PDB file of N, CA and C in Angstrom:
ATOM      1  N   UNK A   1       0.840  -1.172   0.000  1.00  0.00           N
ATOM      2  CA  UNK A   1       0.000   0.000   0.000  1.00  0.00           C
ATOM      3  C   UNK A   1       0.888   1.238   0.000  1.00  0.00           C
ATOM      4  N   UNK A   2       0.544   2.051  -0.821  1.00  0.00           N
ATOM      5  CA  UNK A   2       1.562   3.689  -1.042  1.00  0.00           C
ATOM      6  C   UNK A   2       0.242   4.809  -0.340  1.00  0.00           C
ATOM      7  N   UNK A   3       0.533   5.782   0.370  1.00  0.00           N
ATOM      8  CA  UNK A   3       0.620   6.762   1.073  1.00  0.00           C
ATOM      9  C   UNK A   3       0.715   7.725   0.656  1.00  0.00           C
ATOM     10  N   UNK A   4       0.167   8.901   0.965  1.00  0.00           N
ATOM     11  CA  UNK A   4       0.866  10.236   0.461  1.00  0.00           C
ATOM     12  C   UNK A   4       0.882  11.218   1.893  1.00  0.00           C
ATOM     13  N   UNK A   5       1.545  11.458   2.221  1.00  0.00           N
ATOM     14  CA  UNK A   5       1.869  12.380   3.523  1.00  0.00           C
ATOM     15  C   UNK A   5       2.906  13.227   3.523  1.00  0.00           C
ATOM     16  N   UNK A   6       3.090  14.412   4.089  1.00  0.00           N
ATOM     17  CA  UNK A   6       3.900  15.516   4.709  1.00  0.00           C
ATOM     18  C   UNK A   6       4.490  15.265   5.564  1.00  0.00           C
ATOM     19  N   UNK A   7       6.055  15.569   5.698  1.00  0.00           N
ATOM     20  CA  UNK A   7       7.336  15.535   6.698  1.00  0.00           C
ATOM     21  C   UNK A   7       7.846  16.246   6.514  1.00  0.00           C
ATOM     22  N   UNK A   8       8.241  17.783   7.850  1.00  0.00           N
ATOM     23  CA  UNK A   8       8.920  18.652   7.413  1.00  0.00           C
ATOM     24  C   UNK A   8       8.549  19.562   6.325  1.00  0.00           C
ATOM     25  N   UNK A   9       7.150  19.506   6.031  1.00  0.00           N
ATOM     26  CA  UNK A   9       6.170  20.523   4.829  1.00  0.00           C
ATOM     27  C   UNK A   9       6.905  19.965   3.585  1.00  0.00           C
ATOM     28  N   UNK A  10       7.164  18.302   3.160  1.00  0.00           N
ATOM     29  CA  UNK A  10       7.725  18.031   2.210  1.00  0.00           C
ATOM     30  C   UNK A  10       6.945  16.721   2.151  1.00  0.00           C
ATOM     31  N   UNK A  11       6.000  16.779   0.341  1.00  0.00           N
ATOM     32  CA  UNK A  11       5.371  15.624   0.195  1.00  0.00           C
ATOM     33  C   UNK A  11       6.677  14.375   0.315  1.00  0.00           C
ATOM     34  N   UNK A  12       5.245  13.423   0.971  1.00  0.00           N
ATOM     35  CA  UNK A  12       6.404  12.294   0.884  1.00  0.00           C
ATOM     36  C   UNK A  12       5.405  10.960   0.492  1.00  0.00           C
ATOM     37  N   UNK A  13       5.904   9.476  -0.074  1.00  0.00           N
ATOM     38  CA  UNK A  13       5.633   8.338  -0.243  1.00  0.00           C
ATOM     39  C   UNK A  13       5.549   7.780   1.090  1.00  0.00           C
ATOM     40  N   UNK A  14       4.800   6.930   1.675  1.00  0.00           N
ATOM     41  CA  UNK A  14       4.741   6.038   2.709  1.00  0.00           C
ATOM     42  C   UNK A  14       3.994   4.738   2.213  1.00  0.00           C
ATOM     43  N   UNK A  15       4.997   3.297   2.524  1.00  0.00           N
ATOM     44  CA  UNK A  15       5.468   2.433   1.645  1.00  0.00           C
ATOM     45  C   UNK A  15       4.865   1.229   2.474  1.00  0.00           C
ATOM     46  N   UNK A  16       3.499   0.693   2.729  1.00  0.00           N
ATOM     47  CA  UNK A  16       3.336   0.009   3.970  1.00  0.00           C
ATOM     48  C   UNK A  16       3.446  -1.569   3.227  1.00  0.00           C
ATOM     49  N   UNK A  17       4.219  -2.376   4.191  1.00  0.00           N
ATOM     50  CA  UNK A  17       4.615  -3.689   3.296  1.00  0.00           C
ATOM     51  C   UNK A  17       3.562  -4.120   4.229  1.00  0.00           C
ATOM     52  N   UNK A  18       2.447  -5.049   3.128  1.00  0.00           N
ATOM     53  CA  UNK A  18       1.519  -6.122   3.879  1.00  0.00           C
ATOM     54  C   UNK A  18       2.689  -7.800   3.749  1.00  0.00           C
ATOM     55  N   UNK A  19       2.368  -8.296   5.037  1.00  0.00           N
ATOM     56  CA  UNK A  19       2.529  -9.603   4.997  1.00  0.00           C
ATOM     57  C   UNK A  19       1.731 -10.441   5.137  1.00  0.00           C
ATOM     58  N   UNK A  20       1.193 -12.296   4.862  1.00  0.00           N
ATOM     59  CA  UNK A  20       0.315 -13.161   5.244  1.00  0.00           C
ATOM     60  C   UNK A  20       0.552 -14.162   5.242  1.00  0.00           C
ATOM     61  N   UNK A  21       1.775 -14.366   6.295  1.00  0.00           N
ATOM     62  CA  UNK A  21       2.561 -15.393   6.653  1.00  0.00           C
ATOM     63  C   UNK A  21       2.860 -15.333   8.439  1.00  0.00           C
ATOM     64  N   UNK A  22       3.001 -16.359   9.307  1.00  0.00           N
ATOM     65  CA  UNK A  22       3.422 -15.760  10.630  1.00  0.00           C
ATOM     66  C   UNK A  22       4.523 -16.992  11.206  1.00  0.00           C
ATOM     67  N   UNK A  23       5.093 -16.640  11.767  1.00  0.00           N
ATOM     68  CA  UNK A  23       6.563 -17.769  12.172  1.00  0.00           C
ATOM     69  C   UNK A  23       7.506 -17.540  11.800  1.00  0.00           C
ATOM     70  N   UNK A  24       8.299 -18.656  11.998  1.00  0.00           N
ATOM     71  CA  UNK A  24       9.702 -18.368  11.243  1.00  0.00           C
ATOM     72  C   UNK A  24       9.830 -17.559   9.515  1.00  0.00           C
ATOM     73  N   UNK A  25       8.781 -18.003   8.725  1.00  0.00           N
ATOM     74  CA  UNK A  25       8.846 -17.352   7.468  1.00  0.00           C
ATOM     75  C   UNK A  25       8.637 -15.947   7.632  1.00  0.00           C
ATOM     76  N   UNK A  26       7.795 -15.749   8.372  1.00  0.00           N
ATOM     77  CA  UNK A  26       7.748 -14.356   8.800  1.00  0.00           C
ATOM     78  C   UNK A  26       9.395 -13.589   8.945  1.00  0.00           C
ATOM     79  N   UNK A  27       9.720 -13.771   9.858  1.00  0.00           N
ATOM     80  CA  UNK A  27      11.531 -13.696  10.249  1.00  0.00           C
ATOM     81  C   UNK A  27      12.122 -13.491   8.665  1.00  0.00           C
ATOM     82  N   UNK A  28      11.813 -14.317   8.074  1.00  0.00           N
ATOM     83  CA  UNK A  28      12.961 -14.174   6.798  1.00  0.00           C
ATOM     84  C   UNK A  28      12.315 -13.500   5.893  1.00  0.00           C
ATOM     85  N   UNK A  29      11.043 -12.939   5.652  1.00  0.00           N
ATOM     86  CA  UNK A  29      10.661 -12.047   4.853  1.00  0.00           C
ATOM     87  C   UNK A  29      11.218 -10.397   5.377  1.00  0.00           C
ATOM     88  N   UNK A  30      11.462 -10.660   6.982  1.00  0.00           N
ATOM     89  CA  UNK A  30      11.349  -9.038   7.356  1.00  0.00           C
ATOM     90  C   UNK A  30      13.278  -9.106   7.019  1.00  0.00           C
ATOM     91  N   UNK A  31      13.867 -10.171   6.906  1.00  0.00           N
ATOM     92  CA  UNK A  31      15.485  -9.835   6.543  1.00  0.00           C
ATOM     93  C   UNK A  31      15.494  -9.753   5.060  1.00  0.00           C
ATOM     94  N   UNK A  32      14.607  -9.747   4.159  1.00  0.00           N
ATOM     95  CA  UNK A  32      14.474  -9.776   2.568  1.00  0.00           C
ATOM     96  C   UNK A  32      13.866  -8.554   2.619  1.00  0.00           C
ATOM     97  N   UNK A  33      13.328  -7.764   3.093  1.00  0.00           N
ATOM     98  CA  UNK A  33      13.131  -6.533   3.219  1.00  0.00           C
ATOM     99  C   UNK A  33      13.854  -5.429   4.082  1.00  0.00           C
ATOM    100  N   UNK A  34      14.169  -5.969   5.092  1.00  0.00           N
ATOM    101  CA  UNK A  34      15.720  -5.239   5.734  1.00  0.00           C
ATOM    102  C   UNK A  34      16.812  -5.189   4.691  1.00  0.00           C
ATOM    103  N   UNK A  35      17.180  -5.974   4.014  1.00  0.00           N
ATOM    104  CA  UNK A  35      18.410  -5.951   2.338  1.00  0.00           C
ATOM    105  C   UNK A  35      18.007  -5.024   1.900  1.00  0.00           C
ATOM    106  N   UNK A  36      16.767  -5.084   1.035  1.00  0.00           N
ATOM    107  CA  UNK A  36      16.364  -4.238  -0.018  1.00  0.00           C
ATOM    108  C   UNK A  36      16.594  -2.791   0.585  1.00  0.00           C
ATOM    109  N   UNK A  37      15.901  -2.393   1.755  1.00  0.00           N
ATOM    110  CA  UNK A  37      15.781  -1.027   2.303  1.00  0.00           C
ATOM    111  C   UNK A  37      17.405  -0.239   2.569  1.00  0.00           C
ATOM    112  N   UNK A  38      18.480  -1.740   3.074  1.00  0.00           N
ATOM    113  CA  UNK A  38      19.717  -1.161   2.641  1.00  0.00           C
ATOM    114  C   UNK A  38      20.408  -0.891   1.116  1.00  0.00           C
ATOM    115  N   UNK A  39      19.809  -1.354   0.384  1.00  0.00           N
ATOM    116  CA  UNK A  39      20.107  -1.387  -1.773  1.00  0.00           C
ATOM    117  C   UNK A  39      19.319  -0.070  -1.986  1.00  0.00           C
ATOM    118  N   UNK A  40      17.726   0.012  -1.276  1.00  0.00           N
ATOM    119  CA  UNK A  40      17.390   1.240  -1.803  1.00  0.00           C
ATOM    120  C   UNK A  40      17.821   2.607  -0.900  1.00  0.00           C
ATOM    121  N   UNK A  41      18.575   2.882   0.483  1.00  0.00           N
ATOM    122  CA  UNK A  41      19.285   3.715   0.828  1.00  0.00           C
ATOM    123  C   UNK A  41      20.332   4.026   0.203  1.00  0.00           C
ATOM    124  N   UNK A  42      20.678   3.738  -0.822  1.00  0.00           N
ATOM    125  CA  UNK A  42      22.126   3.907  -1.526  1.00  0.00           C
ATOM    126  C   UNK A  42      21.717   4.384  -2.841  1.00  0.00           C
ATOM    127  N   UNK A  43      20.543   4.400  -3.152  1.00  0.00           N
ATOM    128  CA  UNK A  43      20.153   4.697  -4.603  1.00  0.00           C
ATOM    129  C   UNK A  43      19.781   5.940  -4.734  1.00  0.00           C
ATOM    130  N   UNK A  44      20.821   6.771  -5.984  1.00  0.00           N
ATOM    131  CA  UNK A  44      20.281   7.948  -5.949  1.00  0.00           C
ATOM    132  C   UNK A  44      19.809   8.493  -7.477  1.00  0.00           C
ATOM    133  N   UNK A  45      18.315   8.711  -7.903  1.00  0.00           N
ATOM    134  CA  UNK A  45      17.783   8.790  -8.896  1.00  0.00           C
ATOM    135  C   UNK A  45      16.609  10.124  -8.861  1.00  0.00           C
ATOM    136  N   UNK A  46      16.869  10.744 -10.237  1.00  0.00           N
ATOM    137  CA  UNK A  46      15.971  11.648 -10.397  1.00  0.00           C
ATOM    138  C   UNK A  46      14.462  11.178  -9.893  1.00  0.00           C
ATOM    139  N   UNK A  47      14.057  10.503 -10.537  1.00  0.00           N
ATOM    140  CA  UNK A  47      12.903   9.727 -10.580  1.00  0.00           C
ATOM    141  C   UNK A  47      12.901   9.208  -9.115  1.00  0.00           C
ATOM    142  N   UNK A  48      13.238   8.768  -7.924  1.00  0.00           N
ATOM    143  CA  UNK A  48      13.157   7.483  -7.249  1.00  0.00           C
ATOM    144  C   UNK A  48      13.003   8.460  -5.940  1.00  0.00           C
ATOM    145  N   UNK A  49      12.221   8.724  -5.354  1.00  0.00           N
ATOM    146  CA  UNK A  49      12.402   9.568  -3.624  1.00  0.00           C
ATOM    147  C   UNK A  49      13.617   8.795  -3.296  1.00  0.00           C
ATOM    148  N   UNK A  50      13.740   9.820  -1.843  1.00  0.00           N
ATOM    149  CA  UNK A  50      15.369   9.038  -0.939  1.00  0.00           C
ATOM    150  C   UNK A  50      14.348   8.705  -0.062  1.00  0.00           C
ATOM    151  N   UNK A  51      14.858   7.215   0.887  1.00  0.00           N
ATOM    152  CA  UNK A  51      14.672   6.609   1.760  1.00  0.00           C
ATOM    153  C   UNK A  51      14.838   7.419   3.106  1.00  0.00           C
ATOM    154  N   UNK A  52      13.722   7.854   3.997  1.00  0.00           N
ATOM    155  CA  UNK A  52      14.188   8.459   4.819  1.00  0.00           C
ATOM    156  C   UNK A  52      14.309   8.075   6.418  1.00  0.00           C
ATOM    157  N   UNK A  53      13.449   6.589   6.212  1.00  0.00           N
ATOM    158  CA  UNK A  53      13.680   5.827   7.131  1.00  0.00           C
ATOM    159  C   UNK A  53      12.634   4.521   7.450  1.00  0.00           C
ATOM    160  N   UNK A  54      12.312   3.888   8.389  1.00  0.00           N
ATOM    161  CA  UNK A  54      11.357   2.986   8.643  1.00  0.00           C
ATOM    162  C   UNK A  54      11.034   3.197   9.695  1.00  0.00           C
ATOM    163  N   UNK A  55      10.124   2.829   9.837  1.00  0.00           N
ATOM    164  CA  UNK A  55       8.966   2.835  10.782  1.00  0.00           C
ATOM    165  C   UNK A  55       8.339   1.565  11.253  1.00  0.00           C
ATOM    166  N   UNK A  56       8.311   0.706  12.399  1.00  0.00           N
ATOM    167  CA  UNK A  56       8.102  -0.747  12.271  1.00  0.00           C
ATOM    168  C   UNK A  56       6.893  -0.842  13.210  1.00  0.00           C
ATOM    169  N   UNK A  57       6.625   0.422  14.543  1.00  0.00           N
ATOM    170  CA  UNK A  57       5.899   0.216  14.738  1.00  0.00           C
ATOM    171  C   UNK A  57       4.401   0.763  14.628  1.00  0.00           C
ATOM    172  N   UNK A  58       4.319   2.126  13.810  1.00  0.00           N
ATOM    173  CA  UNK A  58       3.057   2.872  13.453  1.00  0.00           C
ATOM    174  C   UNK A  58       2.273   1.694  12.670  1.00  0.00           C
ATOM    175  N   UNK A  59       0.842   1.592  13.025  1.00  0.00           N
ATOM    176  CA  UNK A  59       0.119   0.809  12.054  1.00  0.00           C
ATOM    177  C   UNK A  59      -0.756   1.673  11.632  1.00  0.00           C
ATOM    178  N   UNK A  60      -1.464   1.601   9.856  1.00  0.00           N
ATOM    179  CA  UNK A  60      -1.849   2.144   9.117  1.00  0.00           C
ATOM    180  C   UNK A  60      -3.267   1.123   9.187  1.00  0.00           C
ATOM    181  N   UNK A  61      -4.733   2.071   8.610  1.00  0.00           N
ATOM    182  CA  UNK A  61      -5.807   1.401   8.885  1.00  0.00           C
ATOM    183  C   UNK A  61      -5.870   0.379   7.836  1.00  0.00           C
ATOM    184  N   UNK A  62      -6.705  -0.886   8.172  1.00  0.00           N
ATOM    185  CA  UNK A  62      -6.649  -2.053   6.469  1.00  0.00           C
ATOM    186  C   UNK A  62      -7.799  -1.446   5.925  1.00  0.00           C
ATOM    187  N   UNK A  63      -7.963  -1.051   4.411  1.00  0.00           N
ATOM    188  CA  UNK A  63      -8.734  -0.794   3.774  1.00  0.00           C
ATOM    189  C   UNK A  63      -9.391  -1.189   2.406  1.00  0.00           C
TER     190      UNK A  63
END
């Protein structure tokens, strides 16, 4: 699910990863997404927002 919100009076993307798995697979999806979030902190593109951080425990409503 993508987001649109203000930080600092600056539109921003908010990037909410659904999961529907729980246990150990759980565990290794959140380190396959811990990687990526370090590959996409390093990426710098016209096109692409910068990563400005995560957030693990705000929850967003299901809709």
């Amino acid at each position: 699910d993508i987001y649109r919100a203000v930080v600092d009076e600056k539109p921003v993307a908010l990037i909410r990863m659904r999961h529907f798995v729980r246990g150990s697979n759980l565990h290794c999806i959140h380190l396959v997404n811990f990687r990526e979030t370090l590959i996409w902190k390093e990426l710098h593109h016209p096109y692409m927002l910068p990563l400005l951080g995560i957030d693990r425990h705000c929850r967003f409503p299901n809709y």
